N, CA, C and O atoms as a DFTB+ gen file, in Angstrom:
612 C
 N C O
     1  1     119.203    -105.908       9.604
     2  2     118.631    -106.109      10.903
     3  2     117.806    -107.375      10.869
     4  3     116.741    -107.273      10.261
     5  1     118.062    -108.429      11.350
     6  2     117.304    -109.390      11.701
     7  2     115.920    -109.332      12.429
     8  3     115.813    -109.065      13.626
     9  1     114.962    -109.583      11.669
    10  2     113.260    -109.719      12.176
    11  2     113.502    -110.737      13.826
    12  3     114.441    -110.623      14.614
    13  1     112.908    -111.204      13.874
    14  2     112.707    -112.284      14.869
    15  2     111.365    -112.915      14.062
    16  3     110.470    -112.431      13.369
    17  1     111.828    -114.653      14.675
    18  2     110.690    -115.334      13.407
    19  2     109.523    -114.906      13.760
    20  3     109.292    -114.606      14.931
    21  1     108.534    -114.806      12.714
    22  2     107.144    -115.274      12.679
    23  2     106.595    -115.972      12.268
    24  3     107.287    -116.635      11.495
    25  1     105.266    -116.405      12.324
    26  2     104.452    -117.090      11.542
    27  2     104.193    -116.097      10.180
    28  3     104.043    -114.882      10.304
    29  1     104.164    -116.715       9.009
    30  2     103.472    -115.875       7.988
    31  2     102.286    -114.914       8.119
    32  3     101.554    -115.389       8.988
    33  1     101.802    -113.843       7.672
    34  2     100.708    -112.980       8.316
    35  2     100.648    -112.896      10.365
    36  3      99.601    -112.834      11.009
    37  1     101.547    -112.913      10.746
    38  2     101.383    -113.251      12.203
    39  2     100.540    -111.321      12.511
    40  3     100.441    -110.907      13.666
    41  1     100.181    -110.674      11.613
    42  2     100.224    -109.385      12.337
    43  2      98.381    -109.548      12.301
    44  3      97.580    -109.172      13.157
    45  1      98.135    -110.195      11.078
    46  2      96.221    -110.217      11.615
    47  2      95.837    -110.962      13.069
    48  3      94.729    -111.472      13.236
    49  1      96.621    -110.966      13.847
    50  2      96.325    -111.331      15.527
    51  2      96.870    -109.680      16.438
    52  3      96.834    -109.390      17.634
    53  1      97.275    -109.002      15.387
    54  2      97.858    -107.785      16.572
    55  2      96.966    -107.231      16.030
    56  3      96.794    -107.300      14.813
    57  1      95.932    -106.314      17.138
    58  2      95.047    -104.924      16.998
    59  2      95.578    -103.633      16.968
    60  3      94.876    -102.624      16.895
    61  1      97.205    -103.635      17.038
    62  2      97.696    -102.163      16.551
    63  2      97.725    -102.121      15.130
    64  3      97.418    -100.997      14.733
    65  1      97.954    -102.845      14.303
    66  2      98.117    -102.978      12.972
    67  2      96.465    -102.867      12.072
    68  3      95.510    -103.626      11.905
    69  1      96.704    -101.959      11.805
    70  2      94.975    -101.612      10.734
    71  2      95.232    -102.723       9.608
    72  3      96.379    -102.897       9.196
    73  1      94.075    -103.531       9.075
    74  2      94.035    -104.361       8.184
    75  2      94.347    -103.660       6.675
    76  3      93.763    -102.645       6.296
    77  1      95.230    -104.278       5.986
    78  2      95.089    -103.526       4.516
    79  2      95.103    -104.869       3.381
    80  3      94.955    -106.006       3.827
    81  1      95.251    -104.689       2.204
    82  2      95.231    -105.620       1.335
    83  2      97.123    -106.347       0.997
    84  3      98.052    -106.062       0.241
    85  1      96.847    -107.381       2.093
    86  2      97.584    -108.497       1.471
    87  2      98.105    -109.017       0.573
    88  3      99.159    -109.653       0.594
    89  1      97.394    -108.792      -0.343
    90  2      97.887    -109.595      -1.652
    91  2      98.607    -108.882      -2.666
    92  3      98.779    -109.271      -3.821
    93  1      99.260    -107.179      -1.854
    94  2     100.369    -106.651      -2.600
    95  2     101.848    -106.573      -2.085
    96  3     101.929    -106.960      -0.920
    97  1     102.702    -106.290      -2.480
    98  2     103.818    -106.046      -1.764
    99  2     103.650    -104.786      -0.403
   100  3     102.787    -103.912      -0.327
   101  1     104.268    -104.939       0.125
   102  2     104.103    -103.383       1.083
   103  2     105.744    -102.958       1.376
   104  3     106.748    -103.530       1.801
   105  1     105.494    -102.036       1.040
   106  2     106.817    -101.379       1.616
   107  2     106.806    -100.075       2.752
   108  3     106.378     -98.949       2.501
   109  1     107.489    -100.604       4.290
   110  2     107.208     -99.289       4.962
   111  2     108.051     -98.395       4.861
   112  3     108.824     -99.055       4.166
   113  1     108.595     -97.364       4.980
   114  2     109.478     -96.702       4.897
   115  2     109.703     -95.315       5.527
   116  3     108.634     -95.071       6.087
   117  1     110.436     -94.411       5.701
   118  2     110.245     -92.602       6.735
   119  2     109.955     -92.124       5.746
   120  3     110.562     -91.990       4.683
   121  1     108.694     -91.758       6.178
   122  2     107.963     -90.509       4.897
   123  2     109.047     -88.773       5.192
   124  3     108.759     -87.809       4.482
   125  1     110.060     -88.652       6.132
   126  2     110.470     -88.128       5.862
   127  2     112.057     -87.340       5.473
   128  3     112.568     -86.222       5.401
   129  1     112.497     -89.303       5.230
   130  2     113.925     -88.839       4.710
   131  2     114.136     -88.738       2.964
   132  3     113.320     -89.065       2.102
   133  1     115.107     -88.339       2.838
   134  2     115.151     -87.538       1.628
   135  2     115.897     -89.147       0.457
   136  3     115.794     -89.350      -0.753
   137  1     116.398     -89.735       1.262
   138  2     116.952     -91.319       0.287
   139  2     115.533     -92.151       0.434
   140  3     115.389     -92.866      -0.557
   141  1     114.529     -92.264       1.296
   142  2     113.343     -92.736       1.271
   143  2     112.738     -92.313       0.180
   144  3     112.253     -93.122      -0.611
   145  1     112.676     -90.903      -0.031
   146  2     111.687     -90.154      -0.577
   147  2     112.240     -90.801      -2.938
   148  3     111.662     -91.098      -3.983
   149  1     113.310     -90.671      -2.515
   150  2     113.835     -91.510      -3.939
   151  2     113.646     -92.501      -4.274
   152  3     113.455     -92.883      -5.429
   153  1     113.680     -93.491      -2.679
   154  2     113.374     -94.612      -3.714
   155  2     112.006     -95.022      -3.602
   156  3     111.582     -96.072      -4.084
   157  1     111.309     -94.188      -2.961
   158  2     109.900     -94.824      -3.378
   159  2     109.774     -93.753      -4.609
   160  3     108.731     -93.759      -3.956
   161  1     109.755     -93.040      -5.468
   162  2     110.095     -92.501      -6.670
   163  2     110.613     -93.570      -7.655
   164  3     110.299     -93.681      -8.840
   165  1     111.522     -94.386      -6.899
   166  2     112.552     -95.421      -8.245
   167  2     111.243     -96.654      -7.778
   168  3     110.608     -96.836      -8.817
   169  1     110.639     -97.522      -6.656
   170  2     109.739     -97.927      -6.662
   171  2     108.480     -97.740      -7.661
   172  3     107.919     -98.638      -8.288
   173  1     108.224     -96.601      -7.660
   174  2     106.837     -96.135      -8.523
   175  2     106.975     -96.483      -9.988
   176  3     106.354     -97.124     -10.836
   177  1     107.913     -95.869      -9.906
   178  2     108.537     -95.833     -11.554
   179  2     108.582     -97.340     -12.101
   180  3     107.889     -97.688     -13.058
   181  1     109.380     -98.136     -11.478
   182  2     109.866     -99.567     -12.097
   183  2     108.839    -100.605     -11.444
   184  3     109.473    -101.658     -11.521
   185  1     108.101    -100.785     -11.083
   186  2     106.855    -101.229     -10.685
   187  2     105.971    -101.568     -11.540
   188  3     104.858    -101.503     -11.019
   189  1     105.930    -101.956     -12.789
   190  2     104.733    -101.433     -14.173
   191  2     103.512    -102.698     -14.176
   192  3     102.516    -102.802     -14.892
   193  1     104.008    -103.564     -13.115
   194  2     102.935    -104.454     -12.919
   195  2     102.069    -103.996     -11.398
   196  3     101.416    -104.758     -10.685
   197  1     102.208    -103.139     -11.280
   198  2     101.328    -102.059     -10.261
   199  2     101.343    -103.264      -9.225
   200  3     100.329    -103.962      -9.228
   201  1     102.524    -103.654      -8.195
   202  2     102.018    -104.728      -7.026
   203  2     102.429    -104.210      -5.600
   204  3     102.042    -104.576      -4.491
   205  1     103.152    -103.438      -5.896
   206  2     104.153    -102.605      -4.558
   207  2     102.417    -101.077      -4.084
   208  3     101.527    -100.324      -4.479
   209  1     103.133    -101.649      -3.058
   210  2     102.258    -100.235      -1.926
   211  2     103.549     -99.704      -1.230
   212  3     104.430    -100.455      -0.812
   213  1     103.586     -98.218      -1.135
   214  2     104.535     -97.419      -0.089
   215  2     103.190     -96.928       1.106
   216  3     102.121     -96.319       1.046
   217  1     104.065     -97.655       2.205
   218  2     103.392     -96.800       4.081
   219  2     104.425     -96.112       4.562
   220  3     105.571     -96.560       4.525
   221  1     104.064     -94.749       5.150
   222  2     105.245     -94.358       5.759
   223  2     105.337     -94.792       7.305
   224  3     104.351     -95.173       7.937
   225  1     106.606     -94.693       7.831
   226  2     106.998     -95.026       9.408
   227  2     106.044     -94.047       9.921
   228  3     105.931     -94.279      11.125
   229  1     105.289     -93.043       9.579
   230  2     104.734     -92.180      10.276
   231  2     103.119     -92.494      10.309
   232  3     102.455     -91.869      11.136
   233  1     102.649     -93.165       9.694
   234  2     101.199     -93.691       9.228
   235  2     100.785     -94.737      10.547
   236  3     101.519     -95.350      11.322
   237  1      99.565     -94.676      10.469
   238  2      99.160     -95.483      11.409
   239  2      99.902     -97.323      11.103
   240  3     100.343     -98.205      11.840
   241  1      99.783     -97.233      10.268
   242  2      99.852     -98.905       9.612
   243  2     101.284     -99.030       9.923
   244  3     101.830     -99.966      10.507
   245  1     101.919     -97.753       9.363
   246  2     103.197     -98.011       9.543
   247  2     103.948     -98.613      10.471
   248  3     104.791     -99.510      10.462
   249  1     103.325     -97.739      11.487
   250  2     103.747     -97.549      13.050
   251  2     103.256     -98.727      13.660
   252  3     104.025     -99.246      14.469
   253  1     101.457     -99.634      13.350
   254  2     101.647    -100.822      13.551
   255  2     103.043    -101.633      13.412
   256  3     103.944    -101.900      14.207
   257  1     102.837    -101.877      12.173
   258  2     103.713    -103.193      11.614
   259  2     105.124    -103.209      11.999
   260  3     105.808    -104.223      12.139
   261  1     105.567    -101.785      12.184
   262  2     106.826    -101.475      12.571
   263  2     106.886    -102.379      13.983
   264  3     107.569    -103.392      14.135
   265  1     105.861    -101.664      15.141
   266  2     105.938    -102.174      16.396
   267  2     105.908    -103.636      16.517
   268  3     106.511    -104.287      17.370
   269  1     104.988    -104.194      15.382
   270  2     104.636    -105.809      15.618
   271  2     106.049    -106.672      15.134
   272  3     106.315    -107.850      15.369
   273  1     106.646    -105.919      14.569
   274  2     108.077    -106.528      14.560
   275  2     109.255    -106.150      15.113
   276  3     110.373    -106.312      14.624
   277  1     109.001    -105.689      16.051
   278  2     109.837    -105.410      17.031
   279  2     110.636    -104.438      16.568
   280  3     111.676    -104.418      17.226
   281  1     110.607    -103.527      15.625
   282  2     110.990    -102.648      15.094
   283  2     110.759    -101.188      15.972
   284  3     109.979    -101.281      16.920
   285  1     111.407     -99.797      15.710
   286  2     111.422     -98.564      16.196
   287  2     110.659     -97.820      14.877
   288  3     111.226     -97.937      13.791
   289  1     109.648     -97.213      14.927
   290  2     109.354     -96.212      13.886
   291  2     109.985     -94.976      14.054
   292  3     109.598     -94.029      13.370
   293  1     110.900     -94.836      14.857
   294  2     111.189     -93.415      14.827
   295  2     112.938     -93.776      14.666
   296  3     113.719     -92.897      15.030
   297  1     113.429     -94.945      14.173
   298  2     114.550     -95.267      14.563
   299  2     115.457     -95.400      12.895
   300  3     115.129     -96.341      12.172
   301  1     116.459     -94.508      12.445
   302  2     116.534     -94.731      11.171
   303  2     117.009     -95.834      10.605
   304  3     117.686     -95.688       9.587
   305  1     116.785     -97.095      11.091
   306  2     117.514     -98.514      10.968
   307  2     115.564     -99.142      10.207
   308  3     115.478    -100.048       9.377
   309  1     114.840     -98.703      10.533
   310  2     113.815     -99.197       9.936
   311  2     113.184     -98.595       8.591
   312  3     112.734     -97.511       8.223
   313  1     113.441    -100.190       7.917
   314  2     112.550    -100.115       6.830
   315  2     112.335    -101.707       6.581
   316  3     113.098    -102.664       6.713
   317  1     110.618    -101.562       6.054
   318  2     110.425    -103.387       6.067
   319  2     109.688    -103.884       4.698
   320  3     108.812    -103.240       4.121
   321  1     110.031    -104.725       4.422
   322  2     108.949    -105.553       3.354
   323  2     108.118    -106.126       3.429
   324  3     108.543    -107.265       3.626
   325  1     106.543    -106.156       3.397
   326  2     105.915    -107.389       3.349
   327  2     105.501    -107.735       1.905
   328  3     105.218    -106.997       0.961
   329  1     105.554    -109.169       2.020
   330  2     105.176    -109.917       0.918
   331  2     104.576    -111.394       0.933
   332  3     105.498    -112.123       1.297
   333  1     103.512    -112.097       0.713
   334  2     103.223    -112.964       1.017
   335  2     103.351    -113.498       2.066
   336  3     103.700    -114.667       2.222
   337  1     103.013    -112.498       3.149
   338  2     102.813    -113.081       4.239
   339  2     104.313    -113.078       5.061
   340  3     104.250    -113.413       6.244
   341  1     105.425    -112.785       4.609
   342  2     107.357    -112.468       5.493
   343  2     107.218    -111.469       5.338
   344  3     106.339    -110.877       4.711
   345  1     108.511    -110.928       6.176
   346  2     108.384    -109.439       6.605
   347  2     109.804    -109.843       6.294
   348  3     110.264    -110.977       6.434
   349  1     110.604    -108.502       5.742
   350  2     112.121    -108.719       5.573
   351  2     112.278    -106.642       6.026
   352  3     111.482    -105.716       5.872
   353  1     113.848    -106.716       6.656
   354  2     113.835    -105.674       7.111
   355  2     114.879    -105.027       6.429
   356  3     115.601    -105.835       5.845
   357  1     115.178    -103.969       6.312
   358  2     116.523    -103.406       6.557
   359  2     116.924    -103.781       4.803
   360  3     116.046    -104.126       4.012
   361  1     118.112    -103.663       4.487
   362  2     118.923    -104.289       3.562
   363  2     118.013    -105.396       2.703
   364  3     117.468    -105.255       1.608
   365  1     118.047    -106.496       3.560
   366  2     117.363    -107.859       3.506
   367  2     115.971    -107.568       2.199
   368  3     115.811    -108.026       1.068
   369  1     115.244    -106.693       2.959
   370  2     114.022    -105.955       2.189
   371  2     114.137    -105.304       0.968
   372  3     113.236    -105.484       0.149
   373  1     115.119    -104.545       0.671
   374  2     115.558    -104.136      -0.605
   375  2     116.093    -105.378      -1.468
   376  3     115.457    -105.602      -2.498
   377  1     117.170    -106.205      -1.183
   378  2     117.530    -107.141      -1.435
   379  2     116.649    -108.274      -2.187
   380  3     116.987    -108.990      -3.129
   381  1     115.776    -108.238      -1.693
   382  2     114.495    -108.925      -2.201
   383  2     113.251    -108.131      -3.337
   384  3     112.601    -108.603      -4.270
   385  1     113.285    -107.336      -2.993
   386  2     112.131    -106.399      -3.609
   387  2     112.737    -105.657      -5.126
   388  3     111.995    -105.677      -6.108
   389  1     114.060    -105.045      -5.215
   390  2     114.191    -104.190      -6.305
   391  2     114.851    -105.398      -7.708
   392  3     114.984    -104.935      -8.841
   393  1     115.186    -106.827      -7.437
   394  2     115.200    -107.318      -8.414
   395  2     113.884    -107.863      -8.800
   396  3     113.858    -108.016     -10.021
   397  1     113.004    -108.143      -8.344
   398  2     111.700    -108.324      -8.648
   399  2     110.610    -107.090      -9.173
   400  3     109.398    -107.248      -9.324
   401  1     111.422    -105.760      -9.418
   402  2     111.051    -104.552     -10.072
   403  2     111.832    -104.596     -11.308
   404  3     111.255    -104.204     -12.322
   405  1     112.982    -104.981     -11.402
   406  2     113.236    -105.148     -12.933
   407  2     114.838    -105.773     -12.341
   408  3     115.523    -105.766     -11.319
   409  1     114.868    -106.377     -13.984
   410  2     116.368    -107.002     -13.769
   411  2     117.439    -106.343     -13.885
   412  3     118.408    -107.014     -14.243
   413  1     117.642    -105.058     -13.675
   414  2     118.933    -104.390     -13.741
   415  2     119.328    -104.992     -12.119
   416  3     120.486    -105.380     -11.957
   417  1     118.552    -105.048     -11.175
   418  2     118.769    -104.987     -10.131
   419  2     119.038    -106.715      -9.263
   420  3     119.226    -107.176      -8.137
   421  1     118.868    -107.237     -10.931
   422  2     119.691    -108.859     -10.282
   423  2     121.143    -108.668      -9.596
   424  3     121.301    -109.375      -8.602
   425  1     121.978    -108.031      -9.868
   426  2     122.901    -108.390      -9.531
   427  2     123.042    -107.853      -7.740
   428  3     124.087    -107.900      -7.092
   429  1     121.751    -107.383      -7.246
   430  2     121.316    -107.331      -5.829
   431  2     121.564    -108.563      -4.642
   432  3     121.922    -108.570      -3.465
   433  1     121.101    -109.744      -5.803
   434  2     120.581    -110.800      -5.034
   435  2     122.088    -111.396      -4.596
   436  3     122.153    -112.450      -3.964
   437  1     123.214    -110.702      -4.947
   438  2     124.386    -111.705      -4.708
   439  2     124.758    -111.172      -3.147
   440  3     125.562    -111.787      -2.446
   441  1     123.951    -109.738      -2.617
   442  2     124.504    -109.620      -0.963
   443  2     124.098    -110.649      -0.304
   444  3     124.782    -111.018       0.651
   445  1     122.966    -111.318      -0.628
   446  2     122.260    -112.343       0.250
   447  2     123.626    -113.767       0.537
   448  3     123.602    -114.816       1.181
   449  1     124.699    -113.071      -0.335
   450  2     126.033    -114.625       0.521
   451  2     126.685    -113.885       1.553
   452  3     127.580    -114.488       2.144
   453  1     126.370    -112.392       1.996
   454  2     126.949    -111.881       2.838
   455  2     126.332    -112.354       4.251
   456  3     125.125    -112.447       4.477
   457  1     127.266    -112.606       5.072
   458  2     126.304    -112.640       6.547
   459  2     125.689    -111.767       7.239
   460  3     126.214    -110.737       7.662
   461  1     124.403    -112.137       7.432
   462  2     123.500    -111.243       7.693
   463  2     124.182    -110.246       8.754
   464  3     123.734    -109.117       8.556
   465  1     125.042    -110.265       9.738
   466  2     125.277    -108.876      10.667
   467  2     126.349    -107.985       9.521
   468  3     126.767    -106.883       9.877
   469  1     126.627    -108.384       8.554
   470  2     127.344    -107.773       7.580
   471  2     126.859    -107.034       6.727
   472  3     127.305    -105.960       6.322
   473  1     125.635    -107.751       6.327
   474  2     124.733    -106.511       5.856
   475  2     124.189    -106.070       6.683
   476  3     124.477    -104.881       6.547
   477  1     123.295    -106.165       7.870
   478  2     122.947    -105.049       8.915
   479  2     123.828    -103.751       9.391
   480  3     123.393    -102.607       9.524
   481  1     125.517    -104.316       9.673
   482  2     126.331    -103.334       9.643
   483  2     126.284    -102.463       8.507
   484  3     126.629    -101.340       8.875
   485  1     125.876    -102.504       6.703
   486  2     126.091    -101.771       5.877
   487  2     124.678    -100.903       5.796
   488  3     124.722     -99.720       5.458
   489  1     123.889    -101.311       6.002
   490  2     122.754    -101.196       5.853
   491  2     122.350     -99.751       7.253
   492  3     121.856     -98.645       7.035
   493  1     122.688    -100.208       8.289
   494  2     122.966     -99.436       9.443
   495  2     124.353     -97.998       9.438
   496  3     124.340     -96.869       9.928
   497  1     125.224     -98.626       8.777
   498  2     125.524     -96.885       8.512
   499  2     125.070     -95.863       7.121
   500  3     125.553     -94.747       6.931
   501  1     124.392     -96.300       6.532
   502  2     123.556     -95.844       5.531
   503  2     122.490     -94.936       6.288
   504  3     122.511     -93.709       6.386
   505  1     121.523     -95.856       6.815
   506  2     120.638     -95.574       7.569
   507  2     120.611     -94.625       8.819
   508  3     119.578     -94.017       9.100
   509  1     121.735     -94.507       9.553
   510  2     121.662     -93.950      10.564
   511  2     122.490     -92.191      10.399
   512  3     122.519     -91.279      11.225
   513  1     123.246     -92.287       8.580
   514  2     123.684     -90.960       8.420
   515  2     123.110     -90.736       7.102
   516  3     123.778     -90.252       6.189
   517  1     121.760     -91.112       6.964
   518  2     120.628     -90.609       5.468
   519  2     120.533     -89.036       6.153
   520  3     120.690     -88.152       5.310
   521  1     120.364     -88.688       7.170
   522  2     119.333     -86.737       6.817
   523  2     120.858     -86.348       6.332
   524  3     121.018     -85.564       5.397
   525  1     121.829     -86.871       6.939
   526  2     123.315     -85.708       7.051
   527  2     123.481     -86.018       5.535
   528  3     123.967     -85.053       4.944
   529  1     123.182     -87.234       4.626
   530  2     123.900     -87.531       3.139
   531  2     122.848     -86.570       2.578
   532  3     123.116     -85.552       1.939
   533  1     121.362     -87.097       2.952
   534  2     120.418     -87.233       1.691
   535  2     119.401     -85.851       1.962
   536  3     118.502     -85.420       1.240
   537  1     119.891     -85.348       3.249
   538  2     119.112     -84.615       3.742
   539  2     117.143     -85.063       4.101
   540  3     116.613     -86.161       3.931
   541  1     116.458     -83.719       4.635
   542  2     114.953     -84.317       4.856
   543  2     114.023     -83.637       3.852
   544  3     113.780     -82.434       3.750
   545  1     113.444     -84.900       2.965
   546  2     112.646     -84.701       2.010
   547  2     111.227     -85.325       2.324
   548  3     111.395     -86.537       2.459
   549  1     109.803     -84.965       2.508
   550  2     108.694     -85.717       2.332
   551  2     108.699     -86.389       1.467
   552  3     109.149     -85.744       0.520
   553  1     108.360     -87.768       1.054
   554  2     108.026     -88.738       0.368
   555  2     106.672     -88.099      -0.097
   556  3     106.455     -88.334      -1.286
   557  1     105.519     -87.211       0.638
   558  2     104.605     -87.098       0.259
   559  2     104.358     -85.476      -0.344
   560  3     103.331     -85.054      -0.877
   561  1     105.587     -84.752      -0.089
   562  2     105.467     -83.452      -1.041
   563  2     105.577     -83.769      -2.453
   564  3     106.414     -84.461      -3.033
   565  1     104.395     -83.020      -2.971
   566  2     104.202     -82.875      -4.366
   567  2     104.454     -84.470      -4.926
   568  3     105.399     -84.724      -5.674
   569  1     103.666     -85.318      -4.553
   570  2     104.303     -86.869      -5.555
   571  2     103.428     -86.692      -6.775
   572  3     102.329     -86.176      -6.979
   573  1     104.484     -87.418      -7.626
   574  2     103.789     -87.546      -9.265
   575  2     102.861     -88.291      -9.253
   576  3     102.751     -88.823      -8.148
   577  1     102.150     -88.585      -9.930
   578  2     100.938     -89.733      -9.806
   579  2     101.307     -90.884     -10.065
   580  3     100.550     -91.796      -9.734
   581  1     102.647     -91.223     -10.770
   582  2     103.150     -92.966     -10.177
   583  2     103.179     -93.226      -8.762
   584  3     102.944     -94.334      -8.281
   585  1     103.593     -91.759      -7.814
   586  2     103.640     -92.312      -6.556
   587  2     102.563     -91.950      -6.159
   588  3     102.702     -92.786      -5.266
   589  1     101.539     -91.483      -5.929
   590  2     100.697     -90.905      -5.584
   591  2      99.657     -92.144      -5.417
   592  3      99.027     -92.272      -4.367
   593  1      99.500     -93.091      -6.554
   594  2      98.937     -94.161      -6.488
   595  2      99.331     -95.368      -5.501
   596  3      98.483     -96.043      -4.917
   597  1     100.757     -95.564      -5.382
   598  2     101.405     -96.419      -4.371
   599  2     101.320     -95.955      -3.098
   600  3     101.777     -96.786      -2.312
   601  1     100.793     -94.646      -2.402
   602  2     101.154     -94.465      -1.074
   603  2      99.527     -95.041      -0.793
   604  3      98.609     -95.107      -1.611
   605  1      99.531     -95.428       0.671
   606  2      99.181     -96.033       1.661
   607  2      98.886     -95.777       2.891
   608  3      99.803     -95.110       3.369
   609  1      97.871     -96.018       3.825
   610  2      98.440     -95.916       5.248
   611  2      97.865     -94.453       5.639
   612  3      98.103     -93.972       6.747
């Protein structure tokens, strides 16, 4: 799913968005699908330089940042990255984030020659049939204390 541009940090000018600390990764995500709920689990885990934060779509922050990018929090096509200030959505956001958790996950970076409505299309039927694959799991039932430390929001 394509963002629409911003300025870097463009969300410290929106008052729906609660201020949090910047200077980590953020990841938003549905605190209550059950493929969410894994990979912020595979997040926690492969993370060992502690820089990633999990918000859920259901959190106040969430539900900011979601809205300030023109995003749906209730819509299963959303999930976003922030990082230094870009926001990457969808696909795009994973794409970026899980090879920078470890290098098994280089060989990620090669969707980025796909055209972007090509990955939105893959990314979008994933997303829109997660409860029917992955079923509905809280991200926040019972988390281990790798995740427990990363949630947010």
């Amino acid at each position: 799913m394509r963002l629409a541009s911003q300025p870097p940090y463009s969300w410290r000018a929106d008052p729906q968005v609660p201020v949090f600390d910047e200077t980590i990764i953020l990841v938003v995500m549905d605190g209550e699908c059950g493929l969410c709920s894994v990979t912020a689990r595979r997040i926690a885990r492969l993370d060992k330089a502690d820089r990633v934060r999990i918000c859920t779509t259901q959190a106040a922050l969430g539900q900011g940042l979601m809205r300030h990018f023109g995003l749906d929090p209730d819509n299963p096509d959303s999930w976003l990255m922030l990082q230094d200030g870009r926001a990457r959505a969808g696909l795009d956001g994973a794409i970026w984030l899980f090879p920078q958790l470890h290098a098994g996950y280089a060989p990620l970076r090669a969707l980025r020659l796909l055209p972007g409505p090509l990955r939105d299309w893959l990314y979008a039927r994933v997303a829109r049939n997660r409860y029917r694959i992955f079923g509905r799991k809280q991200i926040c039932a019972l988390p281990d204390e790798a995740l427990r430390r990363k949630l947010i929001g």
